[in-house]
mmCIF file of C-alpha atoms in Angstrom:
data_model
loop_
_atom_site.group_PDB
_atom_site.id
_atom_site.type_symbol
_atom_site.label_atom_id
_atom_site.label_comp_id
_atom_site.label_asym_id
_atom_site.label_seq_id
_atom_site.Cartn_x
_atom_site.Cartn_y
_atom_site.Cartn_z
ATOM 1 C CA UNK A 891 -102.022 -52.667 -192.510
ATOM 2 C CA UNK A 892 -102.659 -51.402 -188.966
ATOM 3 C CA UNK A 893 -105.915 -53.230 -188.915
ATOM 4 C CA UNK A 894 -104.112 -56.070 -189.387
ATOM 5 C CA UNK A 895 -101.933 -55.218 -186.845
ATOM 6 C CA UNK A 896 -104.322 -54.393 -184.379
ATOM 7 C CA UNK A 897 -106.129 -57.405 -185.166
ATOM 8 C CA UNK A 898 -103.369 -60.091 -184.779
ATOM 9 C CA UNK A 899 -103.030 -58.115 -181.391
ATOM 10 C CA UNK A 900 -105.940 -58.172 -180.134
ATOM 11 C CA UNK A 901 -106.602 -61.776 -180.657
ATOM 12 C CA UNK A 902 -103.443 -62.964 -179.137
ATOM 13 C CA UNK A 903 -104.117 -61.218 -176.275
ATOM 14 C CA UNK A 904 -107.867 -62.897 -176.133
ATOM 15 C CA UNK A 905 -105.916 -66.386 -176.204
ATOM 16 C CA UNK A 906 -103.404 -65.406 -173.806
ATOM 17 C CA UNK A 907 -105.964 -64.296 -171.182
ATOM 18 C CA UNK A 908 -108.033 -67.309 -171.984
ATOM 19 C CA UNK A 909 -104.963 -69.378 -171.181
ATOM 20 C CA UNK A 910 -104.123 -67.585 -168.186
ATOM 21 C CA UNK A 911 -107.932 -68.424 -167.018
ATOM 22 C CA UNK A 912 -107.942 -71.725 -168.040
ATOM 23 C CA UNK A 913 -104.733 -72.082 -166.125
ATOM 24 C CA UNK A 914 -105.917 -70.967 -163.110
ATOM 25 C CA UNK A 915 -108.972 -73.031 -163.177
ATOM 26 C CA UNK A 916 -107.061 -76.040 -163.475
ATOM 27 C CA UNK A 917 -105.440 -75.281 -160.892
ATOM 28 C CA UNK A 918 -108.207 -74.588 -158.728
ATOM 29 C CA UNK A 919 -110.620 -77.268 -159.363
ATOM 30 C CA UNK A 920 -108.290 -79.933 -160.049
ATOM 31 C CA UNK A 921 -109.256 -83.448 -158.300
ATOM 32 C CA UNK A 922 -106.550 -85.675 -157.712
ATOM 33 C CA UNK A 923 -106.815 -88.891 -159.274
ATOM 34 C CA UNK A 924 -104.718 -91.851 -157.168
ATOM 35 C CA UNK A 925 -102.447 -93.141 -160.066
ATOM 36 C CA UNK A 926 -103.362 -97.026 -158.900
ATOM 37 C CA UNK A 927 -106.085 -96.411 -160.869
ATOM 38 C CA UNK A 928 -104.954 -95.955 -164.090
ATOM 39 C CA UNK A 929 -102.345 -99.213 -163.494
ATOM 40 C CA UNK A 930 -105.421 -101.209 -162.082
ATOM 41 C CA UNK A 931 -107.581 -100.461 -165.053
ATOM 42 C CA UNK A 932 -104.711 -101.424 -167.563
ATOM 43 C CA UNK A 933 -105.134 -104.573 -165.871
ATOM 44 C CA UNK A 934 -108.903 -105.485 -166.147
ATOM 45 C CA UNK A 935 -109.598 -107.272 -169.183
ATOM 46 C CA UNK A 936 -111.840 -103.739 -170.804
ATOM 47 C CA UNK A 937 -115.037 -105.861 -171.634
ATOM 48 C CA UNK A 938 -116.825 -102.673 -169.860
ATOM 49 C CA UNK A 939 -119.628 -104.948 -169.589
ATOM 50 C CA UNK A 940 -121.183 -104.218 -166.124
ATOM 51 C CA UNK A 941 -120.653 -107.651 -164.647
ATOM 52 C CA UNK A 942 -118.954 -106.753 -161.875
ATOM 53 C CA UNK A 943 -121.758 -104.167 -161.208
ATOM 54 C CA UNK A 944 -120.056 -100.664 -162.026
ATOM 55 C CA UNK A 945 -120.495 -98.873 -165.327
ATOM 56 C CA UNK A 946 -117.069 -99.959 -166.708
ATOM 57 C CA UNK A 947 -113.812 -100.691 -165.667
ATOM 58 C CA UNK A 948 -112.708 -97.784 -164.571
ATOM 59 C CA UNK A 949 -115.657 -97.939 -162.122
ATOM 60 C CA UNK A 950 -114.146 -100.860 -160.892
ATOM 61 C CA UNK A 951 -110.555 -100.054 -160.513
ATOM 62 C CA UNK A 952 -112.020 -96.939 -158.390
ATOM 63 C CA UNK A 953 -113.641 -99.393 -156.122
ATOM 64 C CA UNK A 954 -110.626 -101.705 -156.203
ATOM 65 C CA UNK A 955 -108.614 -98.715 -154.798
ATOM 66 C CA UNK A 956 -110.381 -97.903 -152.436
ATOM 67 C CA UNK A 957 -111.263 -101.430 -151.205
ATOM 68 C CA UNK A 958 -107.376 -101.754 -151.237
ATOM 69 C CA UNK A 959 -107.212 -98.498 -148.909
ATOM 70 C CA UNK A 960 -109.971 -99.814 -146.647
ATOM 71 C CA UNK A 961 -108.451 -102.995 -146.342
ATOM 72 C CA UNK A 962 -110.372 -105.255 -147.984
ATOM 73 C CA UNK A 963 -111.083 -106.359 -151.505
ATOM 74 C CA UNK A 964 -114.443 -108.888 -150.713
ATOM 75 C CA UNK A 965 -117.113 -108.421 -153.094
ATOM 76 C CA UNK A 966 -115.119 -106.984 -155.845
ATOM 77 C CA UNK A 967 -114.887 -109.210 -158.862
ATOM 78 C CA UNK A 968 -114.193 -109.085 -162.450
ATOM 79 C CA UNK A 969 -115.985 -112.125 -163.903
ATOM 80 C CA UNK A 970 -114.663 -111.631 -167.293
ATOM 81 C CA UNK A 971 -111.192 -111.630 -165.972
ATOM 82 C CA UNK A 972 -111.762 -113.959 -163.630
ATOM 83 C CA UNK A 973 -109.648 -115.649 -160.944
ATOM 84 C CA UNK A 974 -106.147 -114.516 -162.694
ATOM 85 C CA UNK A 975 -106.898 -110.764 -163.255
ATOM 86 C CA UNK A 976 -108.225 -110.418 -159.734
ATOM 87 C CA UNK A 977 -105.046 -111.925 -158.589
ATOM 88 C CA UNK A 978 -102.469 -109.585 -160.501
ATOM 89 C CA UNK A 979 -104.819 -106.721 -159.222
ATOM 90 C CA UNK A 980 -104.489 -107.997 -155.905
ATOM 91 C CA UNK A 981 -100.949 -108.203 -156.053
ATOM 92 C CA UNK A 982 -100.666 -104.797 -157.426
ATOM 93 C CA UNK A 983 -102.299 -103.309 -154.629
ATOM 94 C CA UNK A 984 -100.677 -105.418 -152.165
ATOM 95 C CA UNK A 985 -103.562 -107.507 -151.204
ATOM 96 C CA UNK A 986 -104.697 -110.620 -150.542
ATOM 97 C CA UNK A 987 -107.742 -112.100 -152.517
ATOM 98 C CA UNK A 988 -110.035 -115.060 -151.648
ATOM 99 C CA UNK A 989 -110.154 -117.656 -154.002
ATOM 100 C CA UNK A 990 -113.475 -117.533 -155.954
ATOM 101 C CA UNK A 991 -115.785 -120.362 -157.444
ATOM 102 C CA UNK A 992 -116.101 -119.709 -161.680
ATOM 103 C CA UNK A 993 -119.700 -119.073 -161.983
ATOM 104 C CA UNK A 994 -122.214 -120.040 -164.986
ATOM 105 C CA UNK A 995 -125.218 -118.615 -166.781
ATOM 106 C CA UNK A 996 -128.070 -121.223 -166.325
ATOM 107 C CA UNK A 997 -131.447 -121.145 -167.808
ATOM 108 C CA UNK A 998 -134.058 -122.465 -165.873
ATOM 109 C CA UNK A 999 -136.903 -123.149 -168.061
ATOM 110 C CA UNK A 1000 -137.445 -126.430 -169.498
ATOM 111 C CA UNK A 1001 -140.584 -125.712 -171.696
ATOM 112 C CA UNK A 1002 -139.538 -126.921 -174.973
ATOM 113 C CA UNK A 1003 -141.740 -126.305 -177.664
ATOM 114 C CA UNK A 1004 -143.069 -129.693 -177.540
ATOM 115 C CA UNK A 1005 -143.394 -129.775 -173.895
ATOM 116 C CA UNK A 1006 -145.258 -126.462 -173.791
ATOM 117 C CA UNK A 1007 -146.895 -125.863 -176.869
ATOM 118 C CA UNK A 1008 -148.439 -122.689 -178.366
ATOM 119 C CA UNK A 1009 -151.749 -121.300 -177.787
ATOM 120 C CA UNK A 1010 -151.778 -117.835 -179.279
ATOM 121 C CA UNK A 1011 -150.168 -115.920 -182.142
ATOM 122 C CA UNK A 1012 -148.016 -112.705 -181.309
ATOM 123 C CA UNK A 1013 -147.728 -110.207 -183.773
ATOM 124 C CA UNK A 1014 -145.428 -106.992 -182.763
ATOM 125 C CA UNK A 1015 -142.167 -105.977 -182.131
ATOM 126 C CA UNK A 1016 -140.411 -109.362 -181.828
ATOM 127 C CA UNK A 1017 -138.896 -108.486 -178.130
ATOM 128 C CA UNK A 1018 -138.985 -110.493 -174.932
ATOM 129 C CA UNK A 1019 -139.081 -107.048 -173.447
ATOM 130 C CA UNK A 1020 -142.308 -106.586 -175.969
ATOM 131 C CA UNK A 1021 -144.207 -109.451 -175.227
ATOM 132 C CA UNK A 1022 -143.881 -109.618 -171.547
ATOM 133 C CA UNK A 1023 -145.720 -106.775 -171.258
ATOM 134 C CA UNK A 1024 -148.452 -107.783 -173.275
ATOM 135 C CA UNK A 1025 -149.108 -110.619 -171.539
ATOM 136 C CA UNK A 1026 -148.144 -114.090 -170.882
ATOM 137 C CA UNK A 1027 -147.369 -114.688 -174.630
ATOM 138 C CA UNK A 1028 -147.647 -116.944 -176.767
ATOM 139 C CA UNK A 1029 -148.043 -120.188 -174.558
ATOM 140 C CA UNK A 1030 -150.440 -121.041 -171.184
ATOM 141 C CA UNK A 1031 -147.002 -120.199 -168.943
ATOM 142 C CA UNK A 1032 -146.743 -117.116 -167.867
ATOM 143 C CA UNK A 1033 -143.611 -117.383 -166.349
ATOM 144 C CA UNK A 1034 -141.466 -119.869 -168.887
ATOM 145 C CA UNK A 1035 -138.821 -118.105 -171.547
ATOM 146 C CA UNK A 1036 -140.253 -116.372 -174.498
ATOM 147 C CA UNK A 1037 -137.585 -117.175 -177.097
ATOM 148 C CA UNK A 1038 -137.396 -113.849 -178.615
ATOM 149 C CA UNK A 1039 -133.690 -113.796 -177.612
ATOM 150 C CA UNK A 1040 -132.920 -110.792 -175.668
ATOM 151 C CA UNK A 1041 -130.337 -112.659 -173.843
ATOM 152 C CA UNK A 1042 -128.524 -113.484 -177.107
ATOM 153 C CA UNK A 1043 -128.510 -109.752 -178.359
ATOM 154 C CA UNK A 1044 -127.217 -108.610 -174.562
ATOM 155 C CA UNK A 1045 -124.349 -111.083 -174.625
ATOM 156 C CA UNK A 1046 -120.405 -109.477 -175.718
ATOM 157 C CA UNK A 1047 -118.985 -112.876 -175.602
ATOM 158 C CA UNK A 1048 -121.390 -114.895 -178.474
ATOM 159 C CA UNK A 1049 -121.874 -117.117 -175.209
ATOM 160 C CA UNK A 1050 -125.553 -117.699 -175.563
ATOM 161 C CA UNK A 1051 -127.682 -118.898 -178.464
ATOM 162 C CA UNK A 1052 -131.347 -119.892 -179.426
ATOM 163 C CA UNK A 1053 -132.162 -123.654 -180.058
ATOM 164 C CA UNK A 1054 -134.428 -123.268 -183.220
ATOM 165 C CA UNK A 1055 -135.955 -127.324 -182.204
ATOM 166 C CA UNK A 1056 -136.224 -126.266 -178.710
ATOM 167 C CA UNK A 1057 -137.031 -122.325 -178.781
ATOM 168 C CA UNK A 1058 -134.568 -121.975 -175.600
ATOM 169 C CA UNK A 1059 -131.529 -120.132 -175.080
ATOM 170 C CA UNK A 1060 -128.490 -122.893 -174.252
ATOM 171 C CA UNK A 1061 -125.570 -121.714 -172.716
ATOM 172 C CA UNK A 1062 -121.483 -122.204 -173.971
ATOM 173 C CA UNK A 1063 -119.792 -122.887 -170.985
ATOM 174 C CA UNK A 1064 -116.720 -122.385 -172.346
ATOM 175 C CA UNK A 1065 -116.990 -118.689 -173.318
ATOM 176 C CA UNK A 1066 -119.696 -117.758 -170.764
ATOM 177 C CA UNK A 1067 -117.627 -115.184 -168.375
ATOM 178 C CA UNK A 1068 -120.524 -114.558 -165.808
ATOM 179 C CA UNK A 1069 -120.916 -111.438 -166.729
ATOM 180 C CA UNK A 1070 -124.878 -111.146 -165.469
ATOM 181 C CA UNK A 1071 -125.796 -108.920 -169.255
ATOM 182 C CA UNK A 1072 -128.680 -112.081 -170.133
ATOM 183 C CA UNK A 1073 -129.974 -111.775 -166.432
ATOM 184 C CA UNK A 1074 -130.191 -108.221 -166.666
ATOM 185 C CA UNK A 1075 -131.826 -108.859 -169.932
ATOM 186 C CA UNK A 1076 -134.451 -111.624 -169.281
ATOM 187 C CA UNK A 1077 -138.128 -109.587 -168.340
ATOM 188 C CA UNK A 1078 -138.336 -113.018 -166.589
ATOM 189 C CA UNK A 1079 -135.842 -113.957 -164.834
ATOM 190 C CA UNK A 1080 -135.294 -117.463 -165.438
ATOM 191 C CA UNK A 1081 -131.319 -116.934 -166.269
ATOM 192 C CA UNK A 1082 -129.268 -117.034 -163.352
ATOM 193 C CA UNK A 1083 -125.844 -117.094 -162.452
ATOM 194 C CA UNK A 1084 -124.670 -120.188 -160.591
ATOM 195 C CA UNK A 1085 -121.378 -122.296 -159.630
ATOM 196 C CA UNK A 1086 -120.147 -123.970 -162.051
ATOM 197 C CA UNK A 1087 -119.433 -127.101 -159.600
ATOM 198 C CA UNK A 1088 -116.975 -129.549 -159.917
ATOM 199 C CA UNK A 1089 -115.820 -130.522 -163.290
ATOM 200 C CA UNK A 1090 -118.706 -128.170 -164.068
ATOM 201 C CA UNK A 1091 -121.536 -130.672 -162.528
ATOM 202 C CA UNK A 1092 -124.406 -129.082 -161.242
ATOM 203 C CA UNK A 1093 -127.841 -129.427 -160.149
ATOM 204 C CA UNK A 1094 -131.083 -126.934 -160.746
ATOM 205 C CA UNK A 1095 -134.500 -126.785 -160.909
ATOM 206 C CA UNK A 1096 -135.337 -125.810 -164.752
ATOM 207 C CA UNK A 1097 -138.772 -124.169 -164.015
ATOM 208 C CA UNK A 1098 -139.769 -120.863 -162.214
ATOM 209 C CA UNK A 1099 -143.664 -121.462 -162.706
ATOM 210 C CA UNK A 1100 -144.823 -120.134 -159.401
ATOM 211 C CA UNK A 1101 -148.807 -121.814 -160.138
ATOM 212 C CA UNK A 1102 -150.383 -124.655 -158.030
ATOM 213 C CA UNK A 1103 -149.465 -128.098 -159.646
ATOM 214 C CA UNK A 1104 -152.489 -128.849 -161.821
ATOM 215 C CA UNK A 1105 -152.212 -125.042 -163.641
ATOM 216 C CA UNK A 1106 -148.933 -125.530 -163.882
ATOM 217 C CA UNK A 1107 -148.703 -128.809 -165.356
ATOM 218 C CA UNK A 1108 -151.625 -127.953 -167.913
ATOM 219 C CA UNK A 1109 -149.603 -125.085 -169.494
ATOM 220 C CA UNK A 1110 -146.480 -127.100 -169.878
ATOM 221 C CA UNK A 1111 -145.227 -131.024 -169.204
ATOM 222 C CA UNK A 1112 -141.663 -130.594 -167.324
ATOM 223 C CA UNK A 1113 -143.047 -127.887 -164.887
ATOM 224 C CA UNK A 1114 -142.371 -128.491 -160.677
ATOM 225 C CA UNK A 1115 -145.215 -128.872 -159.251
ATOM 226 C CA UNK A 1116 -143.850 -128.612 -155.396
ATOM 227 C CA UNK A 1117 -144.811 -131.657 -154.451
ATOM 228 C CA UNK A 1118 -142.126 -131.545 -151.588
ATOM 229 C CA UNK A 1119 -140.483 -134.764 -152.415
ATOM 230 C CA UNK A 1120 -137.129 -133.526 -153.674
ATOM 231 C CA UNK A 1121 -137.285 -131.324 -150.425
ATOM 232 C CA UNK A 1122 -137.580 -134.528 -148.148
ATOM 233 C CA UNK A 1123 -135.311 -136.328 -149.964
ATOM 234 C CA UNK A 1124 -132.442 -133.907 -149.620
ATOM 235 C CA UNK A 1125 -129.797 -134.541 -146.387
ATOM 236 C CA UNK A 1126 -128.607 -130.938 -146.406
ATOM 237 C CA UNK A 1127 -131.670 -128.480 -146.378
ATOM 238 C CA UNK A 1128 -130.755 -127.380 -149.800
ATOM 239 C CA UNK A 1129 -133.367 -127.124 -151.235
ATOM 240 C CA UNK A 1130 -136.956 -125.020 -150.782
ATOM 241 C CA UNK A 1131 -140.238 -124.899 -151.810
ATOM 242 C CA UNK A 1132 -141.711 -121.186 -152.055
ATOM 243 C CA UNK A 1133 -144.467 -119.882 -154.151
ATOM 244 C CA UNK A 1134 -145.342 -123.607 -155.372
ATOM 245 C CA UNK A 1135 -142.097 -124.063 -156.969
ATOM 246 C CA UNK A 1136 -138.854 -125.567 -155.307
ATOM 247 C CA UNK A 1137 -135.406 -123.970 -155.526
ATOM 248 C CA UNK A 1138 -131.966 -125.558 -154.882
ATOM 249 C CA UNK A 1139 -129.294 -123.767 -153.237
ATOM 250 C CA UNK A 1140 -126.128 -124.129 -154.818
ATOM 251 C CA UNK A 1141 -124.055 -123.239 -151.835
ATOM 252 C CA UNK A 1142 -125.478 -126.069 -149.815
ATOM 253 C CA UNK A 1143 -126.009 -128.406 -153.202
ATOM 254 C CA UNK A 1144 -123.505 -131.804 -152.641
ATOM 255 C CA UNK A 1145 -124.754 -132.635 -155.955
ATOM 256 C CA UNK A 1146 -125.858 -136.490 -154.522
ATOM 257 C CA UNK A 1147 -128.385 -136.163 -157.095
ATOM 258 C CA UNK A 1148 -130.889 -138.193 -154.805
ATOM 259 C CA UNK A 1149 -133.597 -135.112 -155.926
ATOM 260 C CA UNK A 1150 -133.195 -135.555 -159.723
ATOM 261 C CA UNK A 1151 -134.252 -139.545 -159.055
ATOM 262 C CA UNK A 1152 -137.405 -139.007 -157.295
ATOM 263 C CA UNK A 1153 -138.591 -135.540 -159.172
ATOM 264 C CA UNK A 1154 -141.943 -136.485 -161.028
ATOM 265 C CA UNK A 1155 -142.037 -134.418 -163.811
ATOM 266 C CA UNK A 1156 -138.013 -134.484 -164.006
ATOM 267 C CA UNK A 1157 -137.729 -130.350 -163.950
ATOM 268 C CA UNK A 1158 -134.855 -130.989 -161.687
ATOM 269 C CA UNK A 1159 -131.507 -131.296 -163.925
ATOM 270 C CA UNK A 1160 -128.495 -132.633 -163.605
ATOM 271 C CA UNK A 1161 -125.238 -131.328 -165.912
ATOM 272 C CA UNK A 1162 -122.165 -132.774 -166.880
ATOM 273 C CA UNK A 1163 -122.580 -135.962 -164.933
ATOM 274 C CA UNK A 1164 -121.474 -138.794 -166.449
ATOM 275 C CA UNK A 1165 -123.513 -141.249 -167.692
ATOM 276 C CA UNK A 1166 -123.683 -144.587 -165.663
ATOM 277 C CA UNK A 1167 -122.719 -147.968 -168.001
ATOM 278 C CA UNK A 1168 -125.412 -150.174 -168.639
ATOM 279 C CA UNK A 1169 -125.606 -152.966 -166.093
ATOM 280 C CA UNK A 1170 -125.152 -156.475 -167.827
ATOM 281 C CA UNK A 1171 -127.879 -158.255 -167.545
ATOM 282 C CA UNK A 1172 -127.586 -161.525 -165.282
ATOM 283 C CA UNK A 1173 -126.772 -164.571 -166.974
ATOM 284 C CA UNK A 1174 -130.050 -167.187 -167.816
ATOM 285 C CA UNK A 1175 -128.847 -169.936 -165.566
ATOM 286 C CA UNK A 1176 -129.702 -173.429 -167.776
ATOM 287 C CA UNK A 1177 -132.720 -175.190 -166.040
ATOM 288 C CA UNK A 1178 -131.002 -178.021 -163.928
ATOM 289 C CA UNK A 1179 -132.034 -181.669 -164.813
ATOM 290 C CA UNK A 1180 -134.782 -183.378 -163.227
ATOM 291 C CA UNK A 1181 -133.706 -186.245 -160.901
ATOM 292 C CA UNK A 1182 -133.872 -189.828 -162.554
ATOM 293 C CA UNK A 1183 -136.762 -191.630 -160.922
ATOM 294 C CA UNK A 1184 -135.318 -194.534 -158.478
ATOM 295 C CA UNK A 1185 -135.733 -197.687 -159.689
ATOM 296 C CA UNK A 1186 -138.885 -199.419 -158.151
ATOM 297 C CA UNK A 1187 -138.397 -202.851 -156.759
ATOM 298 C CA UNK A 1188 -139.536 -205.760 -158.272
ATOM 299 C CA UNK A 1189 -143.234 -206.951 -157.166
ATOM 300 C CA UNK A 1190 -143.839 -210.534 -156.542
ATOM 301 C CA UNK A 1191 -147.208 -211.903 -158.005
ATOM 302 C CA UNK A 1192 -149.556 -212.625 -155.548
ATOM 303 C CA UNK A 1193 -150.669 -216.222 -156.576
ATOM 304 C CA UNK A 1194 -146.865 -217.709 -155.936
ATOM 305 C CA UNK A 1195 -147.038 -218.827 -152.797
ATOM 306 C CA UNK A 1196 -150.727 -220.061 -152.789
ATOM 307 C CA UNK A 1197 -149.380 -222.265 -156.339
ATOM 308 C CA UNK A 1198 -146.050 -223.361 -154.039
ATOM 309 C CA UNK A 1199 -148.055 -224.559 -151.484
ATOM 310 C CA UNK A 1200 -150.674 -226.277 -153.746
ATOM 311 C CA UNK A 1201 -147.431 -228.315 -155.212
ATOM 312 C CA UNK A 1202 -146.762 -229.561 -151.927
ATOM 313 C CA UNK A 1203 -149.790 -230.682 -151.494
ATOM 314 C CA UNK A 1204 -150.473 -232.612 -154.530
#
């Protein structure tokens, strides 16, 4: 019985010295935590996606904070949230926010599988990741999408799915959030993150081939070729040619579309335009009447007079 005694004693004084340590080492190394951070993060939308370029959410509420105390909130954005989370955050730390432009995942690769056909077999694990770094894969392009999908497995939002005619990931605009996981995710970077543009039109250059035109159009059919004429053609010095492939800058982009008319190979799109009625064709105007000959005048014979004069004569 008094080993059971002792025993009961001597733990509960082990636990109440442990508590009196613990106690005092809260205590000592505690680190304040601002409580706008907990009330921002109930905010964000909890996608803890990396979008806006922290680890989570919380990451981002930290930054928000201090933005907030520094007195300025630019470059902080949830693109999942969007526009009206940013604004109840804003308001919640008393700030003002600019108003943002929605952004879009765009693919810029054009080489369909008829367009850029296949010249080699691969056979491993079934990763863009994979084949990238075995080569160029399994066409001549060595810069064009490899349709293993690794966009579609990085996306949270089923945004982003493989055309089985095509062999190209295609974008839904409607549940894209701009979250940047496919960019991260493409060993090639041909997905980017662009304005979504009025009524969501827009204008790109589907290709990143960076060869010389005649390599370039060998491996595949709708690749630019810089030729320079969508560059001349454009009135406000969007666009660029660099590393033999042009490249449209969607903060100067007026979307005139005068490029997509005069691009050769047609690599530069167009989205969500709409398209132009067919012009009627001019009426056939009926083939006017010829002019009725006027009537000739009467010719005298020759031998009257002579015959007249003859009677006379006689």
């Amino acid at each position: 019985m008094n080993f059971i005694l002792i025993a009961v004693l001597v733990l509960g004084a082990i636990g109440l010295i442990a508590a009196l340590v613990l106690y005092v080492c809260s205590k000592k190394f505690y680190v304040y935590e601002d409580p706008r951070i907990a009330q921002v993060t109930e905010q964000l939308p909890g996608a803890n996606c990396g979008g806006c370029g922290f680890a989570g959410c919380g990451g981002l509420a930290d930054a928000l904070v201090k933005g907030a105390d520094a007195g300025s909130l630019e470059g902080l954005m949830c693109p999942v949230g969007g526009q009206e989370v940013m604004g109840k955050v804003a308001d919640l730390l008393g700030m003002a926010i600019a108003n943002g432009e929605p952004k879009v995942a765009v693919v810029r690769c054009n080489g369909t599988c008829a367009l850029r056909p296949k010249i080699a077999e691969y056979s491993g694990l079934r990763t863009c990741a994979a084949m990238n770094s075995c080569g160029a894969g399994e066409t001549a392009c060595g810069f064009g999408c490899l349709g293993c999908g690794d966009c579609v497995a990085a996306c949270q939002f089923d945004a982003i799915h493989m055309n089985p005619e095509t062999g190209l990931p295609e974008v839904d605009e409607e549940k894209c959030v701009a979250c940047g996981a496919c960019v991260k995710a493409c060993p090639r970077n041909i997905i980017e993150l662009r304005k979504k543009g009025p009524k969501g039109r827009r204008v790109f250059v589907s290709c990143v081939n960076k060869d010389k035109g005649p390599v370039a159009m060998k491996a595949c059919k709708a690749a630019c070729i810089g030729c320079g004429k969508c560059e001349k053609e454009c009135k406000f010095e969007a666009i660029k040619i660099e590393n033999n492939v042009c490249y449209i800058d969607h903060e100067k982009c007026r979307i005139c579309r005068k490029c997509v008319a005069v691009c050769p190979t047609k690599a530069i799109h167009d989205v969500n335009f709409p398209t132009p009625a067919p012009q009627p064709k001019p009426k056939e105007e009926a083939p006017k009447a010829a002019p009725a000959p006027a009537p000739k005048a009467e010719e005298k014979p020759a031998n009257v007079e002579p015959e007249v004069k003859k009677e006379e004569q006689a």
